Coordinates of C-alpha atoms and ligand atoms in Angstrom, one line a residue:
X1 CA -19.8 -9.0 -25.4
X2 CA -18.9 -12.3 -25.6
X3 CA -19.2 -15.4 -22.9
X4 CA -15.5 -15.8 -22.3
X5 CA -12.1 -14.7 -22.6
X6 CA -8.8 -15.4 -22.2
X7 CA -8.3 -12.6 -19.8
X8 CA -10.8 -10.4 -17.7
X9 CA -9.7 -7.6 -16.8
X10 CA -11.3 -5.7 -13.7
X11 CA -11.1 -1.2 -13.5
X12 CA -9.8 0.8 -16.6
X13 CA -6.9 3.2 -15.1
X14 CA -3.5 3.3 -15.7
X15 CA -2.9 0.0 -14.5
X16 CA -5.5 -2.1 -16.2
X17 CA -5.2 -0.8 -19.2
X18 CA -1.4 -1.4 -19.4
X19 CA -1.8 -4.9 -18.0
X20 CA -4.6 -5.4 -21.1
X21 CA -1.6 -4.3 -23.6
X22 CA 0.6 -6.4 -22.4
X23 CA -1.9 -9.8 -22.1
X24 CA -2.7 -8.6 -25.7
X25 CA 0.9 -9.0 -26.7
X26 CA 1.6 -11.9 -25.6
X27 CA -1.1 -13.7 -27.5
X28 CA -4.1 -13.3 -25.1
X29 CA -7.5 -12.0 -25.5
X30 CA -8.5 -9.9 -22.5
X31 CA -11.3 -7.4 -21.8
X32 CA -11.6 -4.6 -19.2
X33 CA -14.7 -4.3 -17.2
X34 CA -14.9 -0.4 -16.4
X35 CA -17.8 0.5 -13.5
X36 CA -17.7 4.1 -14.6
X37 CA -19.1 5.7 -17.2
X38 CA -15.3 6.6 -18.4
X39 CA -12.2 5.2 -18.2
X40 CA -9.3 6.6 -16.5
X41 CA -10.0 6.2 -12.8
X42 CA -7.4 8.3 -10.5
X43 CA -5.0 7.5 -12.8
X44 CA -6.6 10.7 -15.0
X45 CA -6.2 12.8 -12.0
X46 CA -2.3 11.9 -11.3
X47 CA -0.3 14.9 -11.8
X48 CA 3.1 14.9 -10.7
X49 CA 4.9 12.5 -13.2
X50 CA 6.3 8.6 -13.2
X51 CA 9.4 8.3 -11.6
X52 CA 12.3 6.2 -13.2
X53 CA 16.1 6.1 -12.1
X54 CA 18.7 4.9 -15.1
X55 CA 16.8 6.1 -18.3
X56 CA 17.6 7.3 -22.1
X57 CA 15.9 10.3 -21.0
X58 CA 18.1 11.1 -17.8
X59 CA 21.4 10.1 -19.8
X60 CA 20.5 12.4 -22.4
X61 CA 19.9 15.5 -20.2
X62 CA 23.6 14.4 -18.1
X63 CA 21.5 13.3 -14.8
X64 CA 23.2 10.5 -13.6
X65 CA 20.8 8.5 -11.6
X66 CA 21.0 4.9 -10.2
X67 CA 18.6 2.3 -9.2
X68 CA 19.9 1.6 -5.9
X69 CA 19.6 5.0 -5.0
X70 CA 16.0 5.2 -6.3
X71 CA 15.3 2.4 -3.8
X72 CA 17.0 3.4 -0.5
X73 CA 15.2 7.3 -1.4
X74 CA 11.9 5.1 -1.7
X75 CA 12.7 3.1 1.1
X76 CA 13.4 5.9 3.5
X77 CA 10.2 7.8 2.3
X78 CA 8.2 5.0 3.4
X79 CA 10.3 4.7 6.8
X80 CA 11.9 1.1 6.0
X81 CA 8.5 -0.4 5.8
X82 CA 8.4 -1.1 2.3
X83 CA 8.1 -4.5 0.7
X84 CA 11.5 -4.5 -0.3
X85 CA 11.1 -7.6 -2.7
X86 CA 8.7 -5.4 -4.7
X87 CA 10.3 -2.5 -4.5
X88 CA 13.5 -4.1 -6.1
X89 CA 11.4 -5.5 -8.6
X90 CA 9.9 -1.8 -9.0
X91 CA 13.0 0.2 -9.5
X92 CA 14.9 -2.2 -11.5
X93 CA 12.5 -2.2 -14.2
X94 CA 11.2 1.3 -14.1
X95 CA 13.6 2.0 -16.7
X96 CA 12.1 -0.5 -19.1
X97 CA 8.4 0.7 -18.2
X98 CA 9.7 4.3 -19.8
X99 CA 11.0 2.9 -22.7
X100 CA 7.8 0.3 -23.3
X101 CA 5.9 3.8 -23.1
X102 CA 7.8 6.0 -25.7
X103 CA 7.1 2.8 -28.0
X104 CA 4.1 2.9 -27.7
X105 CA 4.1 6.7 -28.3
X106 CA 3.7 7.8 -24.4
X107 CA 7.0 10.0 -24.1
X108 CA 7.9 11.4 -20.8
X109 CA 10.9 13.5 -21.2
X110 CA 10.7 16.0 -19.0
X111 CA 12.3 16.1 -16.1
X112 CA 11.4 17.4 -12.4
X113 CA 11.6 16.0 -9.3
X114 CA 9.0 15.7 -6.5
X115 CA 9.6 15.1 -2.6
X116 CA 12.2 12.8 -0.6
X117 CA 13.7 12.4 -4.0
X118 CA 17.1 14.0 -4.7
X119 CA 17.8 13.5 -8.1
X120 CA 15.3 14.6 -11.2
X121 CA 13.7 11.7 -11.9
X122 CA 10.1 12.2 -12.3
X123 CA 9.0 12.0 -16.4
X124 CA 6.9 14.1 -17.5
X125 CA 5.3 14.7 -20.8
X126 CA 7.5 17.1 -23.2
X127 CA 5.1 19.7 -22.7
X128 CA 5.4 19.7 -18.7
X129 CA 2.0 18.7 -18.5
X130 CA 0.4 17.0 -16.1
X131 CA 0.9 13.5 -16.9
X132 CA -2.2 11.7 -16.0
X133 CA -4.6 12.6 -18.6
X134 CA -2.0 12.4 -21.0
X135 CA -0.8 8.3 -20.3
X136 CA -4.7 7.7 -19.6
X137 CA -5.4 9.3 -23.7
X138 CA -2.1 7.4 -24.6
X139 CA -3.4 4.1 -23.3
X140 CA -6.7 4.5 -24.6
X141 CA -5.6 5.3 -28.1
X142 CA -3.5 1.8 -27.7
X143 CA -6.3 -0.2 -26.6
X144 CA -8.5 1.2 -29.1
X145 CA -5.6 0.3 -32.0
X146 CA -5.2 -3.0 -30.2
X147 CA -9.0 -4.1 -30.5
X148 CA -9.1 -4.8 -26.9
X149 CA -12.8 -4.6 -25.7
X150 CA -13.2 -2.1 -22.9
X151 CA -16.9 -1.7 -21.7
X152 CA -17.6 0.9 -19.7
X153 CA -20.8 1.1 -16.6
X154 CA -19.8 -2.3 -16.6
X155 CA -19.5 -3.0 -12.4
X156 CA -17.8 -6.0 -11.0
X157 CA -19.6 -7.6 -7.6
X158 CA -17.9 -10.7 -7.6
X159 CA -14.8 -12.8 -8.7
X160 CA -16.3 -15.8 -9.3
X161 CA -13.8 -19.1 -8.3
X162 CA -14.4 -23.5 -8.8
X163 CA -12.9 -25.4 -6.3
X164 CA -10.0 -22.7 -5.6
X165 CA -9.6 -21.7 -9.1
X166 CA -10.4 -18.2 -10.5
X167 CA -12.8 -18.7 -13.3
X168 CA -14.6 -15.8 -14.4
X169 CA -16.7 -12.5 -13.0
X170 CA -19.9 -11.2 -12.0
X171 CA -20.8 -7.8 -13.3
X172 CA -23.8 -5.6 -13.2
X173 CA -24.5 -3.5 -16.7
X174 CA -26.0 0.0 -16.9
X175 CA -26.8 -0.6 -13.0
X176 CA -29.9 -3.6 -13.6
X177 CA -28.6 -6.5 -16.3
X178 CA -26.4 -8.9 -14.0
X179 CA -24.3 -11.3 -16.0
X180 CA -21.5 -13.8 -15.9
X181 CA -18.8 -13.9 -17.8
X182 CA -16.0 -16.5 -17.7
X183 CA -11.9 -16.4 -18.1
X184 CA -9.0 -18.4 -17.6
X185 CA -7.6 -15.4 -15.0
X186 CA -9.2 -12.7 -13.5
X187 CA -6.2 -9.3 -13.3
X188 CA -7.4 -6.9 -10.6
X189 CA -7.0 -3.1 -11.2
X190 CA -9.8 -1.2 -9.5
X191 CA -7.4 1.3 -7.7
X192 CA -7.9 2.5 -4.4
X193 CA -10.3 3.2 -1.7
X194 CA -9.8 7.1 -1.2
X195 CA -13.6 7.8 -2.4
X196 CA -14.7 5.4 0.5
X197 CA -15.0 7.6 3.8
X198 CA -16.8 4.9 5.2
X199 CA -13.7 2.3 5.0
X200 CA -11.2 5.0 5.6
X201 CA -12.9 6.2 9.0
X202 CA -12.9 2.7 9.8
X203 CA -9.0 2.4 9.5
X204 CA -8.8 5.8 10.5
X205 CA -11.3 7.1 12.8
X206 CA -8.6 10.6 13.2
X207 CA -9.8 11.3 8.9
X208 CA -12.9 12.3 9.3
X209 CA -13.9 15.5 7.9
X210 CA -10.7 15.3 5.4
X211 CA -11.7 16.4 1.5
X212 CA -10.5 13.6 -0.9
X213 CA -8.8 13.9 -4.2
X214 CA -9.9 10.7 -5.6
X215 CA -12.3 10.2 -8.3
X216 CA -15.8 8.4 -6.7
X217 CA -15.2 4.6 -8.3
X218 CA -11.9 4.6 -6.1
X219 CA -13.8 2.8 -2.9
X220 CA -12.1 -0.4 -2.6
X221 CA -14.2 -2.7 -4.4
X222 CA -10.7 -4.9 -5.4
X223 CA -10.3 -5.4 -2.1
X224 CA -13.5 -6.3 -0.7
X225 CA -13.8 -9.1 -3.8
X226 CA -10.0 -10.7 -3.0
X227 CA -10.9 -10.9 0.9
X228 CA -14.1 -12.7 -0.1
X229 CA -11.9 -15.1 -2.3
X230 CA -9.3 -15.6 0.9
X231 CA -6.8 -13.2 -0.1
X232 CA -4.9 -10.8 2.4
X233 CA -4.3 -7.4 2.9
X234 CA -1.2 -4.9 4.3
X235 CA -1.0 -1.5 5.4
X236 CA -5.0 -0.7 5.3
X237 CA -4.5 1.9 7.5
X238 CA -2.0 3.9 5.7
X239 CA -3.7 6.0 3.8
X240 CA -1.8 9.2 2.3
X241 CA -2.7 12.9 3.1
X242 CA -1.7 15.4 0.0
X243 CA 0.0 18.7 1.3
X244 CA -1.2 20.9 -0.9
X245 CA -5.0 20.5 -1.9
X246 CA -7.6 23.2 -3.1
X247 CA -10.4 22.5 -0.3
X248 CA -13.0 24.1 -2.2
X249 CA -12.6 22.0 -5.2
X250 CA -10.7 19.2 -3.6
X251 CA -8.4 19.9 -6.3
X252 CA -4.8 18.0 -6.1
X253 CA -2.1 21.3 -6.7
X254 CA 1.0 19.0 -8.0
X255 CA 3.8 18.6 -6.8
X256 CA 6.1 20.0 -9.7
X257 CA 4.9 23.5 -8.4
X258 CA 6.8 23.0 -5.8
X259 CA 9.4 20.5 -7.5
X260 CA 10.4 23.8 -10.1
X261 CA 10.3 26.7 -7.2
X262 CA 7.3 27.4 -5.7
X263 CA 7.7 28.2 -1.8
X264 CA 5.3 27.3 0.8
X265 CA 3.9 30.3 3.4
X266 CA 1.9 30.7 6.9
X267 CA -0.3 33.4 7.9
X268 CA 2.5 35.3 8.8
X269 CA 3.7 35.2 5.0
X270 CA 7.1 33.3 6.6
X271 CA 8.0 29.6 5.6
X272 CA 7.8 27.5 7.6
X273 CA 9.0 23.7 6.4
X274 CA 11.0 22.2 3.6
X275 CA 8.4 22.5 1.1
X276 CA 9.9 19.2 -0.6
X277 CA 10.1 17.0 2.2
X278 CA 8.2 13.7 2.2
X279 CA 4.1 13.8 1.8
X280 CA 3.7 13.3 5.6
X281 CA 5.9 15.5 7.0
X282 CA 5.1 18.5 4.7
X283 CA 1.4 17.9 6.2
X284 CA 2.6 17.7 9.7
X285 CA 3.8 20.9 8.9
X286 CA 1.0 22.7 7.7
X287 CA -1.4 21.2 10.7
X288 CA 1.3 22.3 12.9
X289 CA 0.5 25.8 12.1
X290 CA -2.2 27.6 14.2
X291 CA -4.1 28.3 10.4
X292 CA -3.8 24.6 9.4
X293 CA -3.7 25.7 5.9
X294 CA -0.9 27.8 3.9
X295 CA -0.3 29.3 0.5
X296 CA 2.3 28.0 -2.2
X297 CA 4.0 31.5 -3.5
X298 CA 5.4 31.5 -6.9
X299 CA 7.1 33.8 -9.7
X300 CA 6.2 33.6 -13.4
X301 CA 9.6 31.4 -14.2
X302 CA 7.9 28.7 -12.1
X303 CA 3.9 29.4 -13.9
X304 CA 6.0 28.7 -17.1
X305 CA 7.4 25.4 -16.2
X306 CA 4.5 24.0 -15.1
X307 CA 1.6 23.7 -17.4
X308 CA -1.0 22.4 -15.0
X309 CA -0.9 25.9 -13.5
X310 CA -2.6 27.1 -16.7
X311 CA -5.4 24.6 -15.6
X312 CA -5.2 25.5 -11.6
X313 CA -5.6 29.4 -13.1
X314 CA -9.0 28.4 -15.5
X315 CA -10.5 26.8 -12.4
X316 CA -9.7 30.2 -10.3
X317 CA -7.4 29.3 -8.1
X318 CA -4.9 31.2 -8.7
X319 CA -3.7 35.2 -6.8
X320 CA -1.8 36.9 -9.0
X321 CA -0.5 40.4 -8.6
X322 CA 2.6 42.6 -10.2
X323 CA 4.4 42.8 -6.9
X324 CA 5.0 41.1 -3.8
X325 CA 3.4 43.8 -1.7
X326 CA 0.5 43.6 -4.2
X327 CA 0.5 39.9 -3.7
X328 CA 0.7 40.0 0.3
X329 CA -2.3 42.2 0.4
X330 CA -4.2 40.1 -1.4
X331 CA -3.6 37.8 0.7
X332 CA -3.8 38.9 3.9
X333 CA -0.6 38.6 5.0
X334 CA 1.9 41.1 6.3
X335 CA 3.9 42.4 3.0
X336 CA 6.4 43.1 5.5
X337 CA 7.5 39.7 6.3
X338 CA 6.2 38.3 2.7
X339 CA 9.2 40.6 1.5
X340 CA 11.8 39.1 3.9
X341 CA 10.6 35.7 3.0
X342 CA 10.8 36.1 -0.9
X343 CA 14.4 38.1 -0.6
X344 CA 15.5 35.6 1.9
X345 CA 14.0 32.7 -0.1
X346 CA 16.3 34.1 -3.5
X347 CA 19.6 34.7 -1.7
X348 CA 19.4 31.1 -0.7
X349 CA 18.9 29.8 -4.1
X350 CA 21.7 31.3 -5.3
X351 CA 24.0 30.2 -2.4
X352 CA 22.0 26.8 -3.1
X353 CA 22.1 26.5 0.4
X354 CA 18.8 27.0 2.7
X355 CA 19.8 27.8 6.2
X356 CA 16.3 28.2 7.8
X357 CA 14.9 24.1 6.5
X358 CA 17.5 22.4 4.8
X359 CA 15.7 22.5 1.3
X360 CA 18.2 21.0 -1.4
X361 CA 15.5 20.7 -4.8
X362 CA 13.7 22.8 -6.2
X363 CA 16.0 25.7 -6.1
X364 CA 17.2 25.7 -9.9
X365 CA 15.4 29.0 -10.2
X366 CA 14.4 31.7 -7.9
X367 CA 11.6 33.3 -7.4
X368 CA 12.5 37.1 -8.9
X369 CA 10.1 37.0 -11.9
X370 CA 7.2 39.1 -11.9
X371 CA 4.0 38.7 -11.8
X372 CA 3.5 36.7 -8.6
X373 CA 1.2 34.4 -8.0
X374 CA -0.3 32.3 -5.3
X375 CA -2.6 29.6 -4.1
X376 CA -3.9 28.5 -0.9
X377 CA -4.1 24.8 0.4
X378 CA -4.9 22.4 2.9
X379 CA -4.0 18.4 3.3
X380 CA -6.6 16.3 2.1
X381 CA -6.9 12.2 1.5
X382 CA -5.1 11.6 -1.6
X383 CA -3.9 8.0 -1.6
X384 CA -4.2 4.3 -0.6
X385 CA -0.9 2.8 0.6
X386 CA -2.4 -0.5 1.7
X387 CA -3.9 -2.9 -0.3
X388 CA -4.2 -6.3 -1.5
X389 CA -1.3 -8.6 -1.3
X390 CA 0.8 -9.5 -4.1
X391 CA 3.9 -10.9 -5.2
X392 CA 6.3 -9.6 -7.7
X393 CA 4.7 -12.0 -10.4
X394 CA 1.8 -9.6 -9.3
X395 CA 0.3 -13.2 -8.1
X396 CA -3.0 -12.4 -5.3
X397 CA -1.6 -13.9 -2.1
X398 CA -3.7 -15.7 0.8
X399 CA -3.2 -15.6 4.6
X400 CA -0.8 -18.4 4.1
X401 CA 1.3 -16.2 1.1
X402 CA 0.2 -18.8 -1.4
X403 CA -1.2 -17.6 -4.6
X404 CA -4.9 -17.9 -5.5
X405 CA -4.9 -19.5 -8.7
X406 CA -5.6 -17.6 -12.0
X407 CA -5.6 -14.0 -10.0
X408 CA -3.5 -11.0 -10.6
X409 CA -3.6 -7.9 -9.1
X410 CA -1.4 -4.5 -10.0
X411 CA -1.7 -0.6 -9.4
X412 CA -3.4 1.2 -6.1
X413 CA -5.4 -2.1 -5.3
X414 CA -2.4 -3.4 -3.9
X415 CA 0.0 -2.7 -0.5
X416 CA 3.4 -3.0 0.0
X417 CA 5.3 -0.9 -2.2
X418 CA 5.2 2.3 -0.8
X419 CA 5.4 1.6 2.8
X420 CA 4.2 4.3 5.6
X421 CA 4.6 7.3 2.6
X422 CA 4.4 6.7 -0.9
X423 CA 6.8 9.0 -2.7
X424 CA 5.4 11.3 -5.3
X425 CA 5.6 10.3 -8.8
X426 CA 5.8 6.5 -7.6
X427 CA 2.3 5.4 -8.1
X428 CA 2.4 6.2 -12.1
X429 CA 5.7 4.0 -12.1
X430 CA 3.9 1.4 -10.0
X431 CA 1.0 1.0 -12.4
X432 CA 3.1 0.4 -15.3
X433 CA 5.4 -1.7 -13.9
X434 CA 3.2 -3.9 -12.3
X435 CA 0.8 -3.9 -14.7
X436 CA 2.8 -4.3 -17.3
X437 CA 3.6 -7.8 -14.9
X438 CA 0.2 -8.7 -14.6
X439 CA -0.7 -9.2 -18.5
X440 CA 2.6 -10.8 -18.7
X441 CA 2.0 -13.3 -16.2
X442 CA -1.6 -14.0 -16.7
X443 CA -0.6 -15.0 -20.1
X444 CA 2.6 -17.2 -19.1
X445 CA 0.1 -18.8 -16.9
X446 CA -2.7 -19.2 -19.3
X447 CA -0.5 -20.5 -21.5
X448 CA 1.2 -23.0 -18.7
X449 CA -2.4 -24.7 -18.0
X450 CA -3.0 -25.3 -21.1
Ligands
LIG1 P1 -4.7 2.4 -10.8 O1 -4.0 3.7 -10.6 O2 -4.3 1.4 -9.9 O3 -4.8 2.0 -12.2 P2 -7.3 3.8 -11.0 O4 -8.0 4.5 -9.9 O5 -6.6 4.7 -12.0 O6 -6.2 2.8 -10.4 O7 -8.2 2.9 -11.9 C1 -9.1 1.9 -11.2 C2 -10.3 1.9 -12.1 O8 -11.1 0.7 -11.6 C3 -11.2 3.1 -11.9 O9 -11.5 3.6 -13.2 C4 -12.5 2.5 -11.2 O10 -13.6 3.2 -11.5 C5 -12.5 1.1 -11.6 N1 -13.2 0.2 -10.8 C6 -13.3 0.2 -9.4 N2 -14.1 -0.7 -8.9 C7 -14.6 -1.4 -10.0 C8 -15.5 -2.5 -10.2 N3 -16.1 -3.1 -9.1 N4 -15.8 -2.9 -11.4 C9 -15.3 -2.2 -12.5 N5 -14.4 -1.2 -12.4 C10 -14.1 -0.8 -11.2

């Protein structure tokens, strides 16, 4: 540990770590300040994939994609209340993120897609794996090859500032030795504020009682620390319900279940949504229903595709049985309707047309192949929309939208982007595009004062 460096960086997820890389390339000397005791933060936990329009990997498997459809899908996910400046920013160089990964030897080349989206655009790892663990082991390896110092139980309190300039951080070690240590900018990564049911009842008093998905160092300590140095905040009180969540485990079921098949059932064992609508309004859906849970229904074509089932299976959530009737009495639900639903369900995959919701994804494949399997789920807190405010130099803006000198902020810690209803598959891209601007532009400004 030394007494300064070029570059302090604040959380070790996705976004940190990439913004460390890229300070690192461009001739800096940062460190990452981790409060737990491992890295990864939610970003371990993300499942569903990175989203990108206009890649190598599209091209190659004849999707033909465009970034201005990307943003209007994004923007009408988040009902037109996106930042649109960032979001431009975000889909235009979301193709360049995916290439900066696979040369760094994080390769997402397999393709799904994942709600409100209508084109397969969500990379995932070759394997169909969930992709979090994997760019959080990727990352790592790079920051370990890079000889970037990243200490973990290594707590931030305070961003530490002479007469408006950011100079430096207080942190808290092993929980009792406090020190200082100085920088020439200060990047902000500590995710979101999911873990924090205090804050979130406070924005909204209607989410108490909700299960989280978030990892317990995601309770808004970014925020707290920018307000305190005069920076501003959007969209606190947007905060992102999952669909499909395992309540007993608070365990997130991805969304590529659904993205490669999977159907969603009532009590009643009949549908009863588009299963790949938006986040919010697949919720709706499910606390519409008398139950206020449902089950996702799938076919082994669909347990195939999607690795993390594997993991959902080890952890006991998943029903399986040989047939459908088999499955529905497992369940509990009448076999007679589960029937209907499933033959139903297959004749409109191969029309490709779904009269009852109006599904259009997710139906490559129907859901014929036995075993079957299912899982039940509830909504539960997933995801921050609001945040900090930044610009697309992922500059920390004040009440005035004037940058605070020599801070950066990127990733979940930040508002704006996503709107009213971040889109699945978005918050991965967000973390390395905007990280990948943060240790850019702390350098270029480094480098401008000296
Ligand atoms: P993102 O997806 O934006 O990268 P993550 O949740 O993946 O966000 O990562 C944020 C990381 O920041 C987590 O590992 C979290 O534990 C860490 N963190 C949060 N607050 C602090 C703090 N005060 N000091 C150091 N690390 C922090």
């Amino acid at each position: 540990l030394k007494d300064k460096y070029d570059v302090i960086i604040i959380g070790a997820g996705g976004a940190g770590m990439t913004a460390a890389l890229e300070a690192k390339a461009n001739g800096m000397n940062p460190v990452i300040f981790e409060k737990m005791p491992v890295a990864g933060g939610n970003t371990l936990k993300a499942s569903s994939g990175m989203n990108a329009s206009q890649t190598k990997f599209q091209k190659e498997q004849g999707i033909d994609d465009s970034n201005d459809s990307f943003y209007d899908e994004t923007l009408k996910g988040g009902k037109g209340t996106n930042d649109t400046e960032m979001l431009r920013f975000f889909v235009d160089n979301s193709a360049d993120a995916i290439d900066w990964l696979d040369s760094i030897g994080i390769t997402l080349n397999n393709l799904t897609i994942t709600g409100g989206m209508s084109e397969k655009r969500t990379h995932r790892p070759e394997d169909g794996s969930a992709v979090g663990q994997f760019l959080v082991n990727g990352l790592l390896k790079n920051v370990q090859e890079q000889g970037i110092p990243l200490f973990v139980n290594a707590k931030v309190t305070k961003i530490n500032e002479t007469d408006g300039k950011v100079n430096g951080v207080t942190i808290i070690f092993n929980g009792t030795d406090e020190k200082n240590i100085t920088s020439d900018a200060v990047v902000v990564t500590t995710g979101g504020f999911g873990s924090n049911m205090e804050l979130i009842t406070e924005v909204r008093p209607d989410l108490e009682g909700y299960v989280t998905t978030n990892q317990e160092g995601s309770t808004g300590d970014g925020i707290k620390m920018i307000e305190a140095l005069g920076g501003t905040t959007v969209d606190m009180d947007q905060i992102q319900i999952h669909p499909t969540v395992q309540q007993e485990k608070s365990y997130l079921i991805g969304e590529a279940v659904r993205g490669e098949g999977a159907i969603l059932i009532s009590k009643e064992g009949k549908r009863f949504t588009n299963e790949l609508n938006t986040r919010d309004k697949v919720t709706a859906a499910i606390n519409a229903l008398p139950e206020k849970y449902a089950t996702l229904v799938f076919d082994s074509g669909v347990k195939s595709r999607v690795k993390a089932i594997e993991q959902y299976d080890k952890m006991g959530f998943v029903i399986s049985a040989d047939t459908i009737e088999a499955l529905a009495e497992k369940l509990e639900v009448p076999a007679d309707n589960l029937k209907a639903t499933m033959d139903t369900w297959n004749s409109s995959v191969s029309k490709k047309e779904d009269a009852e919701f109006g599904r259009m994804t997710g139906m490559d494949n129907d859901l014929s192949g036995a075993p079957y399997y299912a899982i039940k789920i509830a909504p539960g807190i997933h995801y921050t929309m609001g945040g900090v405010k930044i610009n697309t130099n992922t500059e920390v803006l004040n009440k005035n939208g004037e940058p605070i000198t020599g801070l950066f902020a990127a990733g979940e810690v930040t508002g704006g982007l996503h709107g009213q209803n971040r889109i699945g598959g978005n918050s991965v891209a967000e973390i390395i595009i905007f990280g990948r601007q943060a240790g850019i532009k702390s350098a270029e400004f480094i480098k401008a004062a000296k």
